Coordinates of C-alpha atoms in Angstrom, one line a residue:
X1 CA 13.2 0.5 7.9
X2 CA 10.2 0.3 5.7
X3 CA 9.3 -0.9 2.2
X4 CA 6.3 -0.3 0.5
X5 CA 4.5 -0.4 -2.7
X6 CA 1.1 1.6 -4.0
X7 CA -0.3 0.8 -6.9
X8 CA -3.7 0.4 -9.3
X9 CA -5.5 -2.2 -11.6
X10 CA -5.8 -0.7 -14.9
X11 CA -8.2 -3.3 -15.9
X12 CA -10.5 -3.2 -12.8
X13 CA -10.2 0.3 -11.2
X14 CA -9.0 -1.2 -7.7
X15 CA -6.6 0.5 -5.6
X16 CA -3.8 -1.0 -3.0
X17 CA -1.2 -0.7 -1.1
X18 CA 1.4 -3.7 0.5
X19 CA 4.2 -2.4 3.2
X20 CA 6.1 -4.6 5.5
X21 CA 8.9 -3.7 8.4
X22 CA 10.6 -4.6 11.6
X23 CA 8.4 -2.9 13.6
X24 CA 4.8 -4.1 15.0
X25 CA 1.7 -3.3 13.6
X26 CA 2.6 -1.4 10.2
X27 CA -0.9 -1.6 8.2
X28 CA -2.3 0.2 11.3
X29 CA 0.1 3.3 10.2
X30 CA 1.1 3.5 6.8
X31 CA -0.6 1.9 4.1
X32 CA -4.6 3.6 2.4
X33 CA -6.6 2.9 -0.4
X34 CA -9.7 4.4 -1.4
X35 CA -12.0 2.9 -4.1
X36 CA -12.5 5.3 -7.0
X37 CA -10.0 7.9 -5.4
X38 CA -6.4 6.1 -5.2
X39 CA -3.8 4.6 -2.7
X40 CA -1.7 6.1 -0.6
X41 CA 1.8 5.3 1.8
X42 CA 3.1 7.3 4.8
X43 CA 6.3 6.0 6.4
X44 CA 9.6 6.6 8.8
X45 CA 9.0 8.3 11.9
X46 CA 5.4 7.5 10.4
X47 CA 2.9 10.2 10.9
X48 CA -0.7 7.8 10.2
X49 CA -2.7 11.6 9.7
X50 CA -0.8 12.0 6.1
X51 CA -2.4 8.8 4.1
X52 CA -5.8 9.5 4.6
X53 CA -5.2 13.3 4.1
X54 CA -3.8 13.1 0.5
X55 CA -6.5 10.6 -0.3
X56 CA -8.9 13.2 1.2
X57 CA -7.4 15.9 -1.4
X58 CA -7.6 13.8 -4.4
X59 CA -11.2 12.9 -3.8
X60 CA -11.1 16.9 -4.1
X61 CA -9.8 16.6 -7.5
X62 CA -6.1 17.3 -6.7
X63 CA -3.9 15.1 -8.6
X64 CA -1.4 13.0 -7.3
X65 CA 1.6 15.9 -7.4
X66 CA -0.8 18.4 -6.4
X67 CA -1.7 16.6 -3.4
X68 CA 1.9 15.6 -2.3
X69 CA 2.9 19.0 -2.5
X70 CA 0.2 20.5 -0.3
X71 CA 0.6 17.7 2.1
X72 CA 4.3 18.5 2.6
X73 CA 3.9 22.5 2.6
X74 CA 1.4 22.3 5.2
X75 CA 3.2 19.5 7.4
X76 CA 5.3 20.8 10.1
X77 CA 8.7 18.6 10.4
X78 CA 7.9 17.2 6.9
X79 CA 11.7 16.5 6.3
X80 CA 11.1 13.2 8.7
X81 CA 8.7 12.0 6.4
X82 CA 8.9 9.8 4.0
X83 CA 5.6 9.4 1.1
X84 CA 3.8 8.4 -2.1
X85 CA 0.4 8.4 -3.5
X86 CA -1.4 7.4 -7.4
X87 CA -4.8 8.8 -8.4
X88 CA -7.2 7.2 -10.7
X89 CA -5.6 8.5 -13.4
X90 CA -2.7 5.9 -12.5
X91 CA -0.4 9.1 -11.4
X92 CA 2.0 8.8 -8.9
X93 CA 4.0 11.0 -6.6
X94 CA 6.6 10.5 -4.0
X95 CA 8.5 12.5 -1.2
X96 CA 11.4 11.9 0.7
X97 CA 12.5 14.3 3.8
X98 CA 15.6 15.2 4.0
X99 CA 15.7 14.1 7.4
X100 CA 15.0 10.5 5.9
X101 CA 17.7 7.9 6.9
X102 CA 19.8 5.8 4.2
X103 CA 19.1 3.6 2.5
X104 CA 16.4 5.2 0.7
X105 CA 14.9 5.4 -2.6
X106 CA 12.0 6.2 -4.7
X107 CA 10.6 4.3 -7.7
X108 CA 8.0 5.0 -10.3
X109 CA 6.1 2.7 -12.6
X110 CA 3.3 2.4 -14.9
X111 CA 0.2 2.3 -12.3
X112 CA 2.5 2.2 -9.3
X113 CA 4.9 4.0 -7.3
X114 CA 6.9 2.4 -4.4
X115 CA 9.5 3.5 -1.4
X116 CA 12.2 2.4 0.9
X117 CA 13.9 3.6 4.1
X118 CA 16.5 2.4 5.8
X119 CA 17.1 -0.8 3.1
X120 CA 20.2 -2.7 2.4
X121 CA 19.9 -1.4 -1.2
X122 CA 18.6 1.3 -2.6
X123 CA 17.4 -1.4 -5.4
X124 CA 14.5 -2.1 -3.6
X125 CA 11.9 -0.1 -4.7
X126 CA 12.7 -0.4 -8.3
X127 CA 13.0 -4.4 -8.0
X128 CA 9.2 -4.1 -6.4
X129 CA 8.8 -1.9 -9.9
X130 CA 9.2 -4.8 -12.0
X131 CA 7.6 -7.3 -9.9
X132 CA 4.4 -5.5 -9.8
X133 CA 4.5 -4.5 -13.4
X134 CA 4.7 -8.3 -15.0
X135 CA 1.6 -9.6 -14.6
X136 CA -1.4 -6.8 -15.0
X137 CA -3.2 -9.6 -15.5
X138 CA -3.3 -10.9 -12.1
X139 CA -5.1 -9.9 -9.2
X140 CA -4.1 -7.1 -7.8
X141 CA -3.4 -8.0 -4.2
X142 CA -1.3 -10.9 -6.0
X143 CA 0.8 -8.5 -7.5
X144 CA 1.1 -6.4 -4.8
X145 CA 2.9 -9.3 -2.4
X146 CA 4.6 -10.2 -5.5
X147 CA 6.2 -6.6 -5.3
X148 CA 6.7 -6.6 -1.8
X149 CA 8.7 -10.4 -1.7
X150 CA 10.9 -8.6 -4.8
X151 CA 11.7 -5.8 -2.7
X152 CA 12.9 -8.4 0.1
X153 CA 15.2 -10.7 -2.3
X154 CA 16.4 -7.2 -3.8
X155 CA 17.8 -6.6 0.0
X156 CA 15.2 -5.6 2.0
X157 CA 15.1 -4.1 5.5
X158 CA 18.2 -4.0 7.6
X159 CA 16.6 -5.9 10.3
X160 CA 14.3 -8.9 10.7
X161 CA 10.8 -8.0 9.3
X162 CA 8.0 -8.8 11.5
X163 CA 5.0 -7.5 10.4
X164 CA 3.3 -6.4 6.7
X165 CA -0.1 -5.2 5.3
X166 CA -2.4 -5.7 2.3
X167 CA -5.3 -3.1 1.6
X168 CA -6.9 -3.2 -1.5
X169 CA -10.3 -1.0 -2.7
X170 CA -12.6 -1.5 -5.0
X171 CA -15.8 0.0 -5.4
X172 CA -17.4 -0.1 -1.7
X173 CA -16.6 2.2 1.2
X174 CA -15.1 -0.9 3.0
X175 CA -12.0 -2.5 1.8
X176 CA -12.0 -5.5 -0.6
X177 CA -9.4 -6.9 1.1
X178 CA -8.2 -5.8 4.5
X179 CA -5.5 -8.0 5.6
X180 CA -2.5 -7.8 8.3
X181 CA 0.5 -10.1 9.9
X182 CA 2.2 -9.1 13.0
X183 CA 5.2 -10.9 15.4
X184 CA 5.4 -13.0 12.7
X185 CA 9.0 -14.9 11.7
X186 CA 8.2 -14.6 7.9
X187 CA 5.3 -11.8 7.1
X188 CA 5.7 -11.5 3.5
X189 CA 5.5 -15.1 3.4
X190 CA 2.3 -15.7 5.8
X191 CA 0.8 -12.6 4.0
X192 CA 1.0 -14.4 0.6
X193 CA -0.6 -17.6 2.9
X194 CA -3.5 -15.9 3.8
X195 CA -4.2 -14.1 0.5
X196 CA -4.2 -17.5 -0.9
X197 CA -6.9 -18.3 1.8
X198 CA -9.2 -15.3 1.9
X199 CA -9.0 -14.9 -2.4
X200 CA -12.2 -17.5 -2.9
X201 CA -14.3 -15.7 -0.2
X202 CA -13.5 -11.9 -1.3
X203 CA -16.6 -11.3 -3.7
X204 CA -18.9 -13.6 -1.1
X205 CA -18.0 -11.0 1.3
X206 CA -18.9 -8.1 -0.9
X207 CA -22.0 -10.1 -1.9
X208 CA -23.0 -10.5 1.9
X209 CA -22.9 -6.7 2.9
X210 CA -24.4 -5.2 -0.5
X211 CA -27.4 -8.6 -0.5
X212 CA -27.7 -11.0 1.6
X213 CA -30.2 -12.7 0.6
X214 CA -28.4 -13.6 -2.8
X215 CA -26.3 -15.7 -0.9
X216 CA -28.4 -17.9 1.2
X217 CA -28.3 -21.2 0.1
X218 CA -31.6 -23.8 0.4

């Protein structure tokens, strides 16, 4: 009953990640990015240890595959699990348990790799393919929603979503953009809201923790 998308800007080296589902509280489980490493998703019957783990091994030098795989060999009950990473070389992996309900599918693209459980089609994932891949020009987080309302009009979950997540990296320890609905009627729709919002003030931000003094005004 998740969809999710991980993916990287060619262009400017971010990372990010966009999910949404029916459940409460998703960003807090199953979406990672780390700036200069890559971006990672762990979903249904979400075990939250598994993102930051395979973003742990590529910083290690493992690639995308490499890390996947040892993630899944070492994982007890790893048939539950359901996920997908991309390195900064822009390659992606994915995994799906056998244990992993229908409707489910995997999709790959250039920069980006996205997954689905428990859909109404397993169109999905390739539908948040396309989105993500028309504009490299735009922002990444941009493209990222853009991916995640595709995957919605290509069917989306089986029940009412209620909550979605943004995270994107670029070249801090901190997140360039860190951003999260919950209980909400129409998430992908309220996330797209507040990206619209928070967009002008991301580099002030940046510019705040790294100098402050550069943006005091008279």
């Amino acid at each position: 009953m998740t969809f999710s998308l991980a993916g990287r800007c060619a262009r400017t080296g971010m990372f990010g990640a966009v999910v949404t589902t029916s459940s409460i509280a998703v960003g807090s489980r199953c979406s990672h990015a780390s700036a200069g490493i890559g971006a990672a998703l762990t979903q249904h019957i979400t075990d939250p240890r598994l993102g930051p783990l395979m973003l742990d091994l590529l910083g290690r030098g493992f690639s995308a595959q490499q890390a996947i795989d040892s993630v899944v060999a070492a994982t007890p009950r790893s048939d539950w699990r359901q996920l997908a990473l991309i390195d900064k070389e822009g390659r992606t992996a994915s995994f799906s348990g056998a244990s992993v309900k229908p409707e489910l599918a995997e999709a790959h693209g250039l920069d980006c790799v996205a997954l689905g459980n428990i859909v109404r089609s397993a169109e999905v994932p390739a539908a948040m393919v396309k989105a993500f891949e028309a504009d490299p020009a735009a922002p990444l987080a941009a493209r990222l929603i853009a991916a995640l309302a595709a995957g919605d009009a290509a069917g989306g979950e089986c029940k009412p979503l209620v909550s979605t997540a943004l995270v994107v990296a670029d070249r801090q320890p901190f997140p360039y953009v860190d951003l999260r609905v919950d209980s909400d009627a129409d998430p992908i729709a309220t996330l797209a809201r507040l990206w619209r919002e928070y967009e002008p003030m991301a580099e002030l931000y940046v510019a705040r923790a790294l100098d402050p003094e550069s943006v005091i005004t008279p």
